Tab-separated table of C-alpha atoms and ligand atoms in Angstrom:
chain	number	residue	atom	x	y	z
A	16	MET	CA	7.856	16.233	20.008
A	17	GLN	CA	5.234	18.986	19.988
A	18	ILE	CA	1.610	17.815	19.686
A	19	VAL	CA	-0.942	20.475	18.764
A	20	SER	CA	-4.609	20.560	17.786
A	21	ALA	CA	-5.562	24.200	17.180
A	22	LEU	CA	-4.384	25.800	13.932
A	23	PRO	CA	-2.799	28.881	15.611
A	24	ASP	CA	-0.784	26.505	17.832
A	25	LEU	CA	0.350	24.587	14.756
A	26	ARG	CA	1.491	27.803	13.080
A	27	ALA	CA	3.412	28.878	16.189
A	28	ALA	CA	5.050	25.442	16.527
A	29	ARG	CA	5.919	25.426	12.818
A	30	ALA	CA	7.540	28.847	13.148
A	31	SER	CA	9.726	27.527	15.968
A	32	LEU	CA	11.292	24.897	13.666
A	33	SER	CA	14.329	25.857	11.638
A	34	GLY	CA	15.784	24.268	8.515
A	35	SER	CA	13.910	22.130	6.008
A	36	LEU	CA	10.629	20.457	6.950
A	37	GLY	CA	9.319	17.126	5.642
A	38	LEU	CA	5.581	16.478	6.109
A	39	VAL	CA	3.895	13.075	6.390
A	40	PRO	CA	0.078	13.333	6.213
A	41	THR	CA	-1.763	10.337	7.712
A	42	MET	CA	-5.122	9.206	9.035
A	43	GLY	CA	-3.388	7.440	11.942
A	44	ALA	CA	-3.596	3.716	12.827
A	45	LEU	CA	0.046	3.769	11.837
A	46	HIS	CA	1.872	0.756	10.410
A	47	ALA	CA	5.240	0.077	8.787
A	48	GLY	CA	4.064	1.684	5.521
A	49	HIS	CA	3.481	5.011	7.264
A	50	MET	CA	6.698	4.657	9.227
A	51	ALA	CA	8.693	4.158	6.002
A	52	LEU	CA	7.492	7.618	4.933
A	53	VAL	CA	8.480	9.058	8.320
A	54	THR	CA	11.941	7.464	8.130
A	55	ARG	CA	12.490	8.829	4.641
A	56	ALA	CA	11.328	12.288	5.744
A	57	ARG	CA	13.647	12.079	8.780
A	58	ASN	CA	16.615	11.222	6.533
A	59	GLU	CA	15.977	13.991	4.026
A	60	ASN	CA	15.009	16.966	6.199
A	61	ASP	CA	16.120	18.919	9.266
A	62	CYS	CA	12.652	18.561	10.821
A	63	VAL	CA	9.671	16.252	10.377
A	64	GLY	CA	5.995	17.076	10.790
A	65	ALA	CA	3.105	14.622	10.672
A	66	SER	CA	-0.644	14.952	10.765
A	67	ILE	CA	-3.165	12.491	12.149
A	68	PHE	CA	-6.638	13.297	10.875
A	69	VAL	CA	-9.393	10.922	9.807
A	70	ASN	CA	-10.763	13.266	7.172
A	71	PRO	CA	-14.576	12.979	7.091
A	72	SER	CA	-14.917	14.617	3.673
A	73	GLN	CA	-13.041	11.831	1.893
A	74	PHE	CA	-15.414	9.130	3.168
A	75	GLY	CA	-18.652	8.305	1.364
A	76	PRO	CA	-21.951	8.013	3.301
A	77	ASN	CA	-21.751	4.209	3.414
A	78	GLU	CA	-18.052	3.953	4.171
A	79	ASP	CA	-16.147	3.182	7.368
A	80	LEU	CA	-15.647	6.692	8.860
A	81	SER	CA	-17.165	5.896	12.260
A	82	LYS	CA	-15.368	2.562	12.683
A	83	TYR	CA	-12.007	3.666	11.251
A	84	PRO	CA	-9.357	2.689	13.872
A	85	ARG	CA	-8.083	5.575	16.028
A	86	PRO	CA	-5.298	4.329	18.366
A	87	LEU	CA	-4.011	7.860	19.052
A	88	GLU	CA	-1.707	7.221	22.020
A	89	ARG	CA	0.030	4.360	20.241
A	90	ASP	CA	0.423	6.460	17.084
A	91	LEU	CA	1.970	9.336	19.028
A	92	THR	CA	4.446	6.962	20.694
A	93	LEU	CA	5.495	5.581	17.303
A	94	LEU	CA	5.970	9.061	15.851
A	95	LYS	CA	7.958	10.194	18.871
A	96	GLU	CA	10.220	7.148	18.687
A	97	ALA	CA	10.792	7.826	14.994
A	98	GLY	CA	12.065	11.331	15.749
A	99	VAL	CA	9.096	13.404	14.559
A	100	ASP	CA	9.256	17.026	15.750
A	101	LEU	CA	5.674	18.203	15.344
A	102	VAL	CA	2.300	16.431	15.103
A	103	TRP	CA	-1.002	18.060	14.216
A	104	THR	CA	-4.089	16.223	15.509
A	105	PRO	CA	-6.921	18.575	14.557
A	106	SER	CA	-10.608	17.983	15.235
A	107	PRO	CA	-12.963	17.993	12.220
A	108	ALA	CA	-14.177	21.470	13.302
A	109	GLU	CA	-10.616	22.804	13.152
A	110	VAL	CA	-10.229	21.664	9.555
A	111	TYR	CA	-13.837	22.421	8.528
A	112	PRO	CA	-14.983	25.384	10.628
A	113	PRO	CA	-18.709	26.208	10.637
A	114	GLY	CA	-19.726	27.677	7.292
A	115	PHE	CA	-16.841	26.027	5.417
A	116	GLN	CA	-17.475	26.211	1.655
A	117	THR	CA	-14.158	26.165	-0.230
A	118	TRP	CA	-13.237	22.893	-1.937
A	119	VAL	CA	-10.334	21.832	-4.130
A	120	GLU	CA	-11.399	19.753	-7.136
A	121	VAL	CA	-8.864	18.218	-9.481
A	122	SER	CA	-10.902	17.298	-12.522
A	123	ASP	CA	-9.768	14.693	-15.060
A	124	VAL	CA	-7.425	12.431	-13.086
A	125	SER	CA	-9.900	12.275	-10.171
A	126	ARG	CA	-12.599	10.708	-12.336
A	127	PRO	CA	-11.553	7.134	-13.262
A	128	LEU	CA	-10.707	4.211	-10.945
A	129	GLU	CA	-11.298	5.217	-7.301
A	130	GLY	CA	-13.143	8.332	-8.486
A	131	THR	CA	-15.814	6.240	-10.189
A	132	HIS	CA	-16.395	4.064	-7.133
A	133	ARG	CA	-15.906	6.719	-4.439
A	134	PRO	CA	-17.532	9.915	-5.750
A	135	GLY	CA	-16.229	12.988	-3.918
A	136	HIS	CA	-13.312	11.068	-2.377
A	137	PHE	CA	-10.546	13.019	-4.130
A	138	ARG	CA	-12.292	16.343	-3.543
A	139	GLY	CA	-11.999	15.570	0.164
A	140	VAL	CA	-8.384	14.419	-0.164
A	141	ALA	CA	-7.262	17.400	-2.270
A	142	THR	CA	-8.985	19.873	0.055
A	143	VAL	CA	-7.458	18.509	3.238
A	144	VAL	CA	-3.981	18.156	1.716
A	145	ALA	CA	-4.146	21.749	0.403
A	146	LYS	CA	-4.966	22.805	3.963
A	147	LEU	CA	-2.067	20.711	5.303
A	148	PHE	CA	0.319	22.278	2.776
A	149	ASN	CA	-0.852	25.764	3.812
A	150	ALA	CA	-0.652	25.016	7.521
A	151	PHE	CA	2.758	23.280	7.600
A	152	THR	CA	4.440	25.026	4.624
A	153	PRO	CA	6.712	21.968	4.212
A	154	ASP	CA	9.679	21.773	1.858
A	155	ARG	CA	8.836	18.166	1.026
A	156	ALA	CA	5.712	16.043	1.477
A	157	TYR	CA	5.791	12.236	1.584
A	158	PHE	CA	3.172	9.913	0.096
A	159	GLY	CA	2.889	6.178	-0.597
A	160	GLN	CA	2.717	4.548	-4.020
A	161	LYS	CA	0.053	2.326	-2.387
A	162	ASP	CA	-2.426	5.131	-3.168
A	163	ALA	CA	-1.139	5.787	-6.690
A	164	GLN	CA	-4.134	7.736	-7.948
A	165	GLN	CA	-4.035	9.910	-4.837
A	166	VAL	CA	-0.436	10.836	-5.641
A	167	ILE	CA	-1.326	11.642	-9.248
A	168	VAL	CA	-4.260	13.810	-8.170
A	169	LEU	CA	-2.157	15.616	-5.556
A	170	ALA	CA	0.755	16.150	-7.957
A	171	GLN	CA	-1.701	17.771	-10.367
A	172	MET	CA	-3.029	19.961	-7.559
A	173	ARG	CA	0.486	20.932	-6.492
A	174	ARG	CA	1.318	22.048	-10.023
A	175	ASP	CA	-2.001	23.796	-10.666
A	176	LEU	CA	-2.035	25.739	-7.397
A	177	GLY	CA	1.733	26.320	-7.341
A	178	PHE	CA	2.579	24.920	-3.917
A	179	PRO	CA	6.337	25.477	-3.529
A	180	LEU	CA	7.271	22.033	-2.277
A	181	GLN	CA	8.506	18.712	-3.556
A	182	MET	CA	6.349	15.604	-3.404
A	183	VAL	CA	8.227	12.399	-2.615
A	184	VAL	CA	6.643	9.045	-3.459
A	185	CYS	CA	7.716	5.979	-1.441
A	186	PRO	CA	7.326	2.318	-2.502
A	187	THR	CA	4.465	0.208	-1.149
A	188	VAL	CA	5.411	-1.726	1.992
A	189	ARG	CA	4.002	-5.271	1.971
A	190	GLU	CA	3.564	-8.225	4.297
A	191	ALA	CA	5.728	-11.273	3.515
A	192	ASP	CA	2.860	-12.796	1.493
A	193	GLY	CA	2.491	-9.676	-0.651
A	194	LEU	CA	-0.507	-8.025	1.025
A	195	ALA	CA	0.013	-4.253	1.008
A	196	LEU	CA	-0.011	-2.861	4.548
A	197	SER	CA	-3.162	-0.873	5.243
A	198	SER	CA	-4.910	0.425	8.345
A	199	ARG	CA	-7.986	-1.411	7.040
A	200	ASN	CA	-6.289	-4.837	7.179
A	201	VAL	CA	-7.337	-5.062	10.854
A	202	TYR	CA	-10.940	-5.517	9.663
A	203	LEU	CA	-10.048	-8.859	8.011
A	204	ASP	CA	-10.944	-12.049	9.897
A	205	PRO	CA	-8.424	-14.927	9.654
A	206	GLN	CA	-10.140	-16.490	6.638
A	207	GLU	CA	-10.295	-13.143	4.831
A	208	ARG	CA	-6.700	-12.369	5.756
A	209	ALA	CA	-5.676	-15.654	4.123
A	210	ALA	CA	-7.550	-14.657	0.952
A	211	ALA	CA	-6.272	-11.051	0.796
A	212	PRO	CA	-2.892	-11.702	-0.937
A	213	ILE	CA	-4.938	-12.558	-4.061
A	214	LEU	CA	-4.643	-8.871	-5.105
A	215	TYR	CA	-0.868	-8.948	-5.243
A	216	ARG	CA	-0.893	-12.397	-6.832
A	217	ALA	CA	-3.056	-11.039	-9.657
A	218	LEU	CA	-0.834	-7.963	-10.088
A	219	SER	CA	2.298	-10.121	-10.050
A	220	ALA	CA	0.904	-12.488	-12.690
A	221	ALA	CA	0.177	-9.539	-15.002
A	222	ARG	CA	3.648	-8.168	-14.336
A	223	ALA	CA	5.171	-11.563	-15.227
A	224	ALA	CA	3.203	-11.572	-18.495
A	225	TYR	CA	4.411	-8.039	-19.241
A	226	ASP	CA	8.003	-9.089	-18.521
A	227	ALA	CA	7.516	-11.972	-20.989
A	228	GLY	CA	6.454	-9.482	-23.684
A	229	GLU	CA	2.685	-8.972	-23.213
A	230	ARG	CA	1.774	-5.357	-24.070
A	231	CYS	CA	-2.006	-5.563	-24.559
A	232	GLY	CA	-4.043	-3.761	-21.876
A	233	GLU	CA	-7.106	-5.926	-22.423
A	234	ARG	CA	-5.020	-9.070	-21.998
A	235	LEU	CA	-3.327	-7.816	-18.820
A	236	ARG	CA	-6.744	-7.077	-17.309
A	237	ALA	CA	-7.953	-10.556	-18.278
A	238	ILE	CA	-4.977	-12.159	-16.532
A	239	MET	CA	-5.734	-10.256	-13.316
A	240	SER	CA	-9.504	-10.859	-13.485
A	241	GLU	CA	-9.039	-14.576	-13.953
A	242	ILE	CA	-6.888	-14.887	-10.848
A	243	LEU	CA	-9.253	-12.752	-8.754
A	244	ALA	CA	-12.186	-14.903	-9.912
A	245	SER	CA	-10.477	-17.962	-8.412
A	246	GLU	CA	-10.935	-16.547	-4.875
A	247	PRO	CA	-14.510	-17.047	-3.613
A	248	LEU	CA	-14.188	-14.327	-0.939
A	249	ALA	CA	-13.107	-11.666	-3.462
A	250	ARG	CA	-15.623	-9.289	-5.080
A	251	VAL	CA	-14.038	-7.034	-7.684
A	252	ASP	CA	-14.863	-3.288	-7.793
A	253	TYR	CA	-12.518	-2.658	-10.715
A	254	VAL	CA	-9.418	-4.048	-12.394
A	255	SER	CA	-7.439	-1.652	-14.550
A	256	ALA	CA	-4.422	-1.548	-16.842
A	257	ALA	CA	-4.276	2.186	-17.458
A	258	ASP	CA	-2.150	4.859	-19.026
A	259	PRO	CA	-0.204	6.196	-15.996
A	260	GLU	CA	-0.840	9.801	-17.021
A	261	THR	CA	-4.554	9.809	-17.859
A	262	LEU	CA	-5.466	6.794	-15.670
A	263	LEU	CA	-7.782	5.663	-18.477
A	264	ASP	CA	-7.783	1.974	-19.396
A	265	VAL	CA	-5.536	1.070	-22.331
A	266	GLU	CA	-7.540	-1.023	-24.781
A	267	SER	CA	-4.727	-2.137	-27.083
A	268	ARG	CA	-0.944	-1.950	-26.814
A	269	ALA	CA	1.244	0.296	-24.642
A	270	ASP	CA	4.684	0.237	-23.050
A	271	ARG	CA	3.727	1.772	-19.704
A	272	PHE	CA	0.834	0.720	-17.513
A	273	LEU	CA	-0.475	1.471	-14.069
A	274	LEU	CA	-2.071	-1.821	-13.045
A	275	SER	CA	-4.543	-1.226	-10.239
A	276	MET	CA	-7.528	-2.784	-8.562
A	277	ALA	CA	-10.063	-2.439	-5.781
A	278	VAL	CA	-11.397	-5.683	-4.376
A	279	CYS	CA	-13.720	-6.369	-1.452
A	280	ILE	CA	-12.680	-9.295	0.701
A	281	GLY	CA	-15.786	-9.873	2.753
A	282	ARG	CA	-16.782	-6.367	3.832
A	283	THR	CA	-13.285	-4.887	3.614
A	284	ARG	CA	-12.365	-2.951	0.475
A	285	LEU	CA	-8.675	-3.287	-0.442
A	286	ILE	CA	-6.722	-1.456	-3.159
A	287	ASP	CA	-3.325	-2.201	-4.672
A	288	ASN	CA	-1.278	-1.349	-7.765
A	289	VAL	CA	2.012	-1.818	-9.589
A	290	MET	CA	3.688	0.210	-12.313
A	291	LEU	CA	4.924	-1.486	-15.483
A	292	GLY	CA	7.449	0.086	-17.791
A	293	GLU	CA	9.460	2.968	-16.422
A	294	SER	CA	9.437	2.710	-12.675
A	295	ASP	CA	8.828	6.438	-12.206
A	296	LEU	CA	5.124	6.963	-12.000
A	297	PHE	CA	5.395	10.706	-11.610
A	298	PRO	CA	6.768	13.670	-13.484
A	299	ARG	CA	10.426	14.504	-12.772
A	300	GLU	CA	9.635	17.508	-10.586
A	301	GLU	CA	7.676	15.320	-8.168
A	302	GLN	CA	10.489	12.840	-7.663
A	303	ALA	CA	12.996	12.755	-4.857
G	416	AMP	P1	-3.457	6.837	5.200
G	416	AMP	O1	-3.225	6.930	6.680
G	416	AMP	O2	-4.056	5.543	4.763
G	416	AMP	O3	-4.165	8.047	4.645
G	416	AMP	O4	-2.014	6.846	4.532
G	416	AMP	C1	-1.109	7.891	4.785
G	416	AMP	C2	0.035	7.780	3.821
G	416	AMP	O5	0.698	6.526	3.991
G	416	AMP	C3	-0.422	7.850	2.352
G	416	AMP	O6	0.507	8.619	1.604
G	416	AMP	C4	-0.391	6.401	1.948
G	416	AMP	O7	-0.183	6.214	0.552
G	416	AMP	C5	0.800	5.885	2.734
G	416	AMP	N1	0.712	4.431	2.878
G	416	AMP	C6	-0.341	3.711	3.329
G	416	AMP	N2	-0.080	2.389	3.259
G	416	AMP	C7	1.169	2.273	2.739
G	416	AMP	C8	2.013	1.158	2.405
G	416	AMP	N3	1.620	-0.099	2.597
G	416	AMP	N4	3.232	1.427	1.882
G	416	AMP	C9	3.641	2.702	1.676
G	416	AMP	N5	2.901	3.794	1.964
G	416	AMP	C10	1.681	3.581	2.491
């Protein structure tokens, strides 16, 4: 496994790989959710590249950039064991050289949900992923459904800017009690960890109502909100039953919904989502 930091070294290492390349972008602190993307990329490509970069521009001023976990040696061991060929671990100055002033902004689908609560977040995400696509020139890039809005924003960017690659979306990997795996779960103390599955319980209750015939967006949100309100440690940022294309809340009836939420458990902000209706969240061209 080649490990490089400088961009010219990445380009040289990339050029030494032959056959198709699958890319898995990450911020490190790897868990089984990340590794599911790596395994899928390994199965579908001749070579696999990964990036580990805690991207400062996608963090707000009061977010957890400085305390975000960075267990680099452990991450590199996991990637090596999983058969990754090339890892890019750039410094912030390599991604954002002095005088940097070019940003990628995806407009409409960046605005609701996470966009409302984390202004500038998707501008940071889209910019760094555009740079990753340019640097690795992958044939396929792997992302988790866990960050559904991120995938929708990046799929829009891929189409708009014409990146010649396929985006592959992998299902959310969960703990046995339903909690979606996240690098931020390590912040939870035991009491908070016990409360955290409330997100998936709320999503599952709304899904059960949908399966029993409920099609009203307002009602699905009420079901989720009621369950979240039963957990004293949970503070809701938003609860949404949205049109999966516009990401805007559906007020009345629909057949497809992206149910999503952001909830603080103590000081840790968790997000989760499920799709109702057709299971494919993304346009055909983005699918595996
Ligand atoms: P991150 O390191 O949090 O930026 O995540 C890197 C990639 O892993 C993103 O595409 C995430 O959507 C994906 N990912 C994170 N958690 C999970 C999970 N629990 N299941 C599946 N994919 C995940």
